[in-house]
XYZ file of C-alpha atoms in Angstrom:
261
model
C 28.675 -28.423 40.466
C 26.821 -30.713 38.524
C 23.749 -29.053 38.714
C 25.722 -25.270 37.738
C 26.986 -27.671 34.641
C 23.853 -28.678 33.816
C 21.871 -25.297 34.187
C 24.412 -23.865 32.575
C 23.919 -26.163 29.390
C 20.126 -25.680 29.415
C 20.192 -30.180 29.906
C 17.331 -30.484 32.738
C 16.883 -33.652 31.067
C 19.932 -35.228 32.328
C 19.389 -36.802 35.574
C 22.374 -36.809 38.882
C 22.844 -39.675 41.421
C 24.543 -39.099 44.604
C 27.959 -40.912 44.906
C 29.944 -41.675 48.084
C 31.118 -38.700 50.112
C 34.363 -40.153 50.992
C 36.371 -42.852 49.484
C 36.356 -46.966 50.549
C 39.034 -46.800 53.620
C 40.527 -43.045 53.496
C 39.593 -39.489 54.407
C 38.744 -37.334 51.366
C 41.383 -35.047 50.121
C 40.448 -31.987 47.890
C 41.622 -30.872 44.907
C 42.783 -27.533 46.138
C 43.398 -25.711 42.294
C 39.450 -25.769 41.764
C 38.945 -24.233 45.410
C 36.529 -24.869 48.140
C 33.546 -25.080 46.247
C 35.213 -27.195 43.779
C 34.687 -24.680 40.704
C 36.196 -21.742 42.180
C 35.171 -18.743 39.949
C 31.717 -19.651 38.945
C 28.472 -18.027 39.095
C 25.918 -19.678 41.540
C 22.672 -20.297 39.344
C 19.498 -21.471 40.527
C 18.350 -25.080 39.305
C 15.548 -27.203 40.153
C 17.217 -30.563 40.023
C 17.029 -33.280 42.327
C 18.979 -36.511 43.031
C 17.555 -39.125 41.830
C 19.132 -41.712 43.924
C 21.971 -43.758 44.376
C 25.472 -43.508 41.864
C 26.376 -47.422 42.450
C 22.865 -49.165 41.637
C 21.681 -46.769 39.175
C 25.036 -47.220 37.698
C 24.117 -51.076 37.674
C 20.812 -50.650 36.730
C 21.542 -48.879 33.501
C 24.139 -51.614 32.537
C 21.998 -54.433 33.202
C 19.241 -53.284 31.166
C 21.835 -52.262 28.060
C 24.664 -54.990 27.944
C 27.649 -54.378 26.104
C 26.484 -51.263 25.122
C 27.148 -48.822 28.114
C 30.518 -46.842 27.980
C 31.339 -44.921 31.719
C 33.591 -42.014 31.412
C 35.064 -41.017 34.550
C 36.908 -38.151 35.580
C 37.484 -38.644 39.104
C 38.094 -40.937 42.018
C 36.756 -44.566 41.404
C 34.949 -44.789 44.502
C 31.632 -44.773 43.021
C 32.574 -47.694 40.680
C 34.669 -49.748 42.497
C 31.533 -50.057 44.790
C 29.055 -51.313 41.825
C 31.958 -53.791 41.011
C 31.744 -54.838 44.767
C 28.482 -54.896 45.267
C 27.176 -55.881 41.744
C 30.199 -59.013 40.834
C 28.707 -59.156 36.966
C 28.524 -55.265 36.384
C 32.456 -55.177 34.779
C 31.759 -58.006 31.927
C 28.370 -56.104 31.199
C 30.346 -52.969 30.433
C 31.201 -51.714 26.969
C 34.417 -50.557 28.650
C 35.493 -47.534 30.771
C 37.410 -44.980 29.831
C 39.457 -43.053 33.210
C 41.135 -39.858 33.651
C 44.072 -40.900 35.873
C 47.429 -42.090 37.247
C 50.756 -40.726 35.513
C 52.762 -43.333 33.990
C 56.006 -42.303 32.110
C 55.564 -38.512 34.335
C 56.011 -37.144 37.756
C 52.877 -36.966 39.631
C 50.663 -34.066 40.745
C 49.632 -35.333 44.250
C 52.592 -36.551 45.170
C 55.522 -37.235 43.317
C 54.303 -40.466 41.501
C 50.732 -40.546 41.651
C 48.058 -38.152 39.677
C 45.317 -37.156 42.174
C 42.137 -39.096 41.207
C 44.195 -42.129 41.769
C 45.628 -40.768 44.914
C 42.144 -40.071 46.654
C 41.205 -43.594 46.831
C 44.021 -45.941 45.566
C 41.867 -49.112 47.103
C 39.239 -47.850 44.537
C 41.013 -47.376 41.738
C 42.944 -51.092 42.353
C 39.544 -52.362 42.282
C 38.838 -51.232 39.043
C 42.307 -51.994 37.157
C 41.926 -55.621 38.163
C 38.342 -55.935 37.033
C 37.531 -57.298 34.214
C 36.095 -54.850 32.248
C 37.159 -53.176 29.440
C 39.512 -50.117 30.504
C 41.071 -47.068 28.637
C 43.493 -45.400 31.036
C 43.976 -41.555 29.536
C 47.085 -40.503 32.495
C 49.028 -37.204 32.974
C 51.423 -38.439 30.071
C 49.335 -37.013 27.103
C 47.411 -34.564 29.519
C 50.829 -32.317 30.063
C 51.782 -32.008 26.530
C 48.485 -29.863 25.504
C 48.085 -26.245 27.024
C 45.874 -23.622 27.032
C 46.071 -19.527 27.788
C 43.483 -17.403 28.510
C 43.881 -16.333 25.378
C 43.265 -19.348 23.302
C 39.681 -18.656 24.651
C 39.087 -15.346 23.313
C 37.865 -17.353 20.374
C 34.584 -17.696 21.909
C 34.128 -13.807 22.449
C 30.029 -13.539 22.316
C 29.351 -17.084 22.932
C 27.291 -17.354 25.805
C 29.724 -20.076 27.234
C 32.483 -17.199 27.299
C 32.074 -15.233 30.364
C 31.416 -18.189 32.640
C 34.376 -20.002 31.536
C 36.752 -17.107 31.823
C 36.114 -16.816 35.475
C 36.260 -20.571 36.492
C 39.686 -21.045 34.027
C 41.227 -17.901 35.920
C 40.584 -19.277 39.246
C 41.890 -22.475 38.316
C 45.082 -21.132 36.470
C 45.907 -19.137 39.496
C 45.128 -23.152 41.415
C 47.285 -24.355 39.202
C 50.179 -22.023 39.295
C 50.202 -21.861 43.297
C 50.094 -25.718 43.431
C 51.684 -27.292 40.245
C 53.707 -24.421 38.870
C 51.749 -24.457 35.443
C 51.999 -21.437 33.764
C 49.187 -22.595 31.684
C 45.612 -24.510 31.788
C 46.253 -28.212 31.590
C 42.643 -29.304 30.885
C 42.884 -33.122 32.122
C 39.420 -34.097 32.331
C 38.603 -32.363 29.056
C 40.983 -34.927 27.081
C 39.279 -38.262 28.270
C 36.120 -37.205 27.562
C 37.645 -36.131 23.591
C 38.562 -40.048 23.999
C 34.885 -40.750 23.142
C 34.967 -38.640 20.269
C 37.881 -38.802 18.577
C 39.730 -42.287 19.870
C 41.814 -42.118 16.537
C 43.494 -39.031 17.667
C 45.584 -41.182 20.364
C 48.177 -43.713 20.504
C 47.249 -46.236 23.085
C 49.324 -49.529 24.132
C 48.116 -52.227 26.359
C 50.129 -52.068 29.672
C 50.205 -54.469 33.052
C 49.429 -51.659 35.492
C 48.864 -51.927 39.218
C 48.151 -49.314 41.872
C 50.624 -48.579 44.667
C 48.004 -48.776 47.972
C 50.816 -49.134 50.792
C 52.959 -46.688 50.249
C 53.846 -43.666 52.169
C 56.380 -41.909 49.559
C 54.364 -43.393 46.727
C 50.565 -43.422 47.947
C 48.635 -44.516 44.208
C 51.160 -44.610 42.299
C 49.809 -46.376 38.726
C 52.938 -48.979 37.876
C 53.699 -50.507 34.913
C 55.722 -53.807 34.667
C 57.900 -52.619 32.236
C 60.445 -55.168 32.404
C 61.328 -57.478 29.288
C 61.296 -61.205 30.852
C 58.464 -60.405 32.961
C 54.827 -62.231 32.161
C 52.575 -58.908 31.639
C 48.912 -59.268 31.925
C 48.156 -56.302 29.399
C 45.201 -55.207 32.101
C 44.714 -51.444 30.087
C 44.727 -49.727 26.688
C 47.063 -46.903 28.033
C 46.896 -43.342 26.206
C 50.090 -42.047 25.602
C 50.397 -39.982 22.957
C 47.676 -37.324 21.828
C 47.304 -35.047 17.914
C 47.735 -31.810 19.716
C 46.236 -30.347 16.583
C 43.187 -32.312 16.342
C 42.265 -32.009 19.928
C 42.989 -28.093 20.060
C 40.678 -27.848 16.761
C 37.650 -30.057 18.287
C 37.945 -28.570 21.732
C 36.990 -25.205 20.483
C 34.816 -26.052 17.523
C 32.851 -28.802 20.594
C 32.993 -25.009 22.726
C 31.323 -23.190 19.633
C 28.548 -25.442 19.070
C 30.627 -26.392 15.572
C 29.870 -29.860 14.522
C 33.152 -31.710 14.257
């Protein structure tokens, strides 16, 4: 998929590492809205690119060589960095800081009934991670479900050449969505962390003590935040929870358009 992404953006420049197949102590779980291929709906393209090697000490690599400078976005299970962080102890403080799609704080899950699904896949990962001591932005479910998107909204793009390819992989994961969440409409998760590096102005973050449910059965990565008065917090995460649904919906398409913002 990363490779389609990639073709698909003309970026042969950019180069992929292979991450872990499965996650530290669990069998993978799927996302089943994007399908079995994980991008249900798109066109197969032929690219020429090759991994380069491996995710955790290239990921190390790159940080070493630029401290404090390096921001990871992530948009999935923290396998891949919870393993640099094990393997590579002084890789968190040489972070600029990490910005995560995950966990549902304030919201019902989507995995289960507490836990948003990249947390769920590997909930040993993603405690890893939250305890470190890097710098982390947590963008969860909370802002995700308040922006929307139909079909429609994407007839904007009519003649771009990103149009047709994007219309078939949002259909296949609107009908995803509808059989498995309910949605009614495209709730474009990953899509809002990565406008966190763009636009961090546009959301309300507070710093929040959250830890990640790994035992339970009902409540399998569950993100948890101490929330009571008295307690001693250790403000572990700048937590997004509030979004300007107007300047992301403006940016997302204008980004789509080629539009400088």
């Amino acid at each position: 998929n990363a490779n389609y992404i990639l073709g698909l953006l003309n970026r042969k420049d950019i180069p992929i590492y292979s991450g872990k197949a499965q996650p530290l102590k669990r069998k993978l779980i799927n996302a089943v809205v994007h399908g079995d291929s994980g991008l249900a709906g798109a066109d197969t393209i032929d690219t020429d690119y090759q991994l380069t090697g491996d995710a955790d000490r290239r990921i190390f690599e790159i940080v070493k060589d630029n401290p404090n400078e390096v921001t990871i976005l992530t948009l999935g299970p923290l396998t891949n960095i919870a393993r640099t962080f094990l393997k590579y102890p002084a890789c968190p403080t040489l972070i600029n800081k990490i910005i995560m799609m995950g966990g549902a704080i304030d919201v019902c899950g989507n995995k289960n009934r507490v836990a948003e699904f990249n947390i769920f896949v590997d909930p040993e990962a993603a405690d890893i991670v939250f305890r470190s001591k890097a710098i982390k932005i947590l963008v969860p479910l909370d802002p995700c479900n308040k922006i929307t998107l139909s079909l429609a909204d994407f007839e904007c793009l009519h003649g771009n050449y990103l149009y047709k390819p994007l219309i078939r992989t949002m259909k296949q994961f609107l009908r995803g969505l509808v059989e498995d969440e309910g949605s009614k409409e495209l709730l474009v998760y990953d899509a809002l962390a990565a406008y966190y590096l763009i636009n961090p102005k546009a959301f309300r973050c507070l710093g929040m003590d959250i830890a990640v449910e790994t035992k339970g059965e009902i409540t399998r990565g569950m993100t948890v935040a101490e929330k009571r008065k008295k307690a001693v917090k250790n403000n572990n995460i700048e937590v997004a929870v509030n979004i300007s649904q107007e300047e992301f919906r403006r940016d997302f398409f204008n980004i789509l358009k080629n539009e400088v913002i």
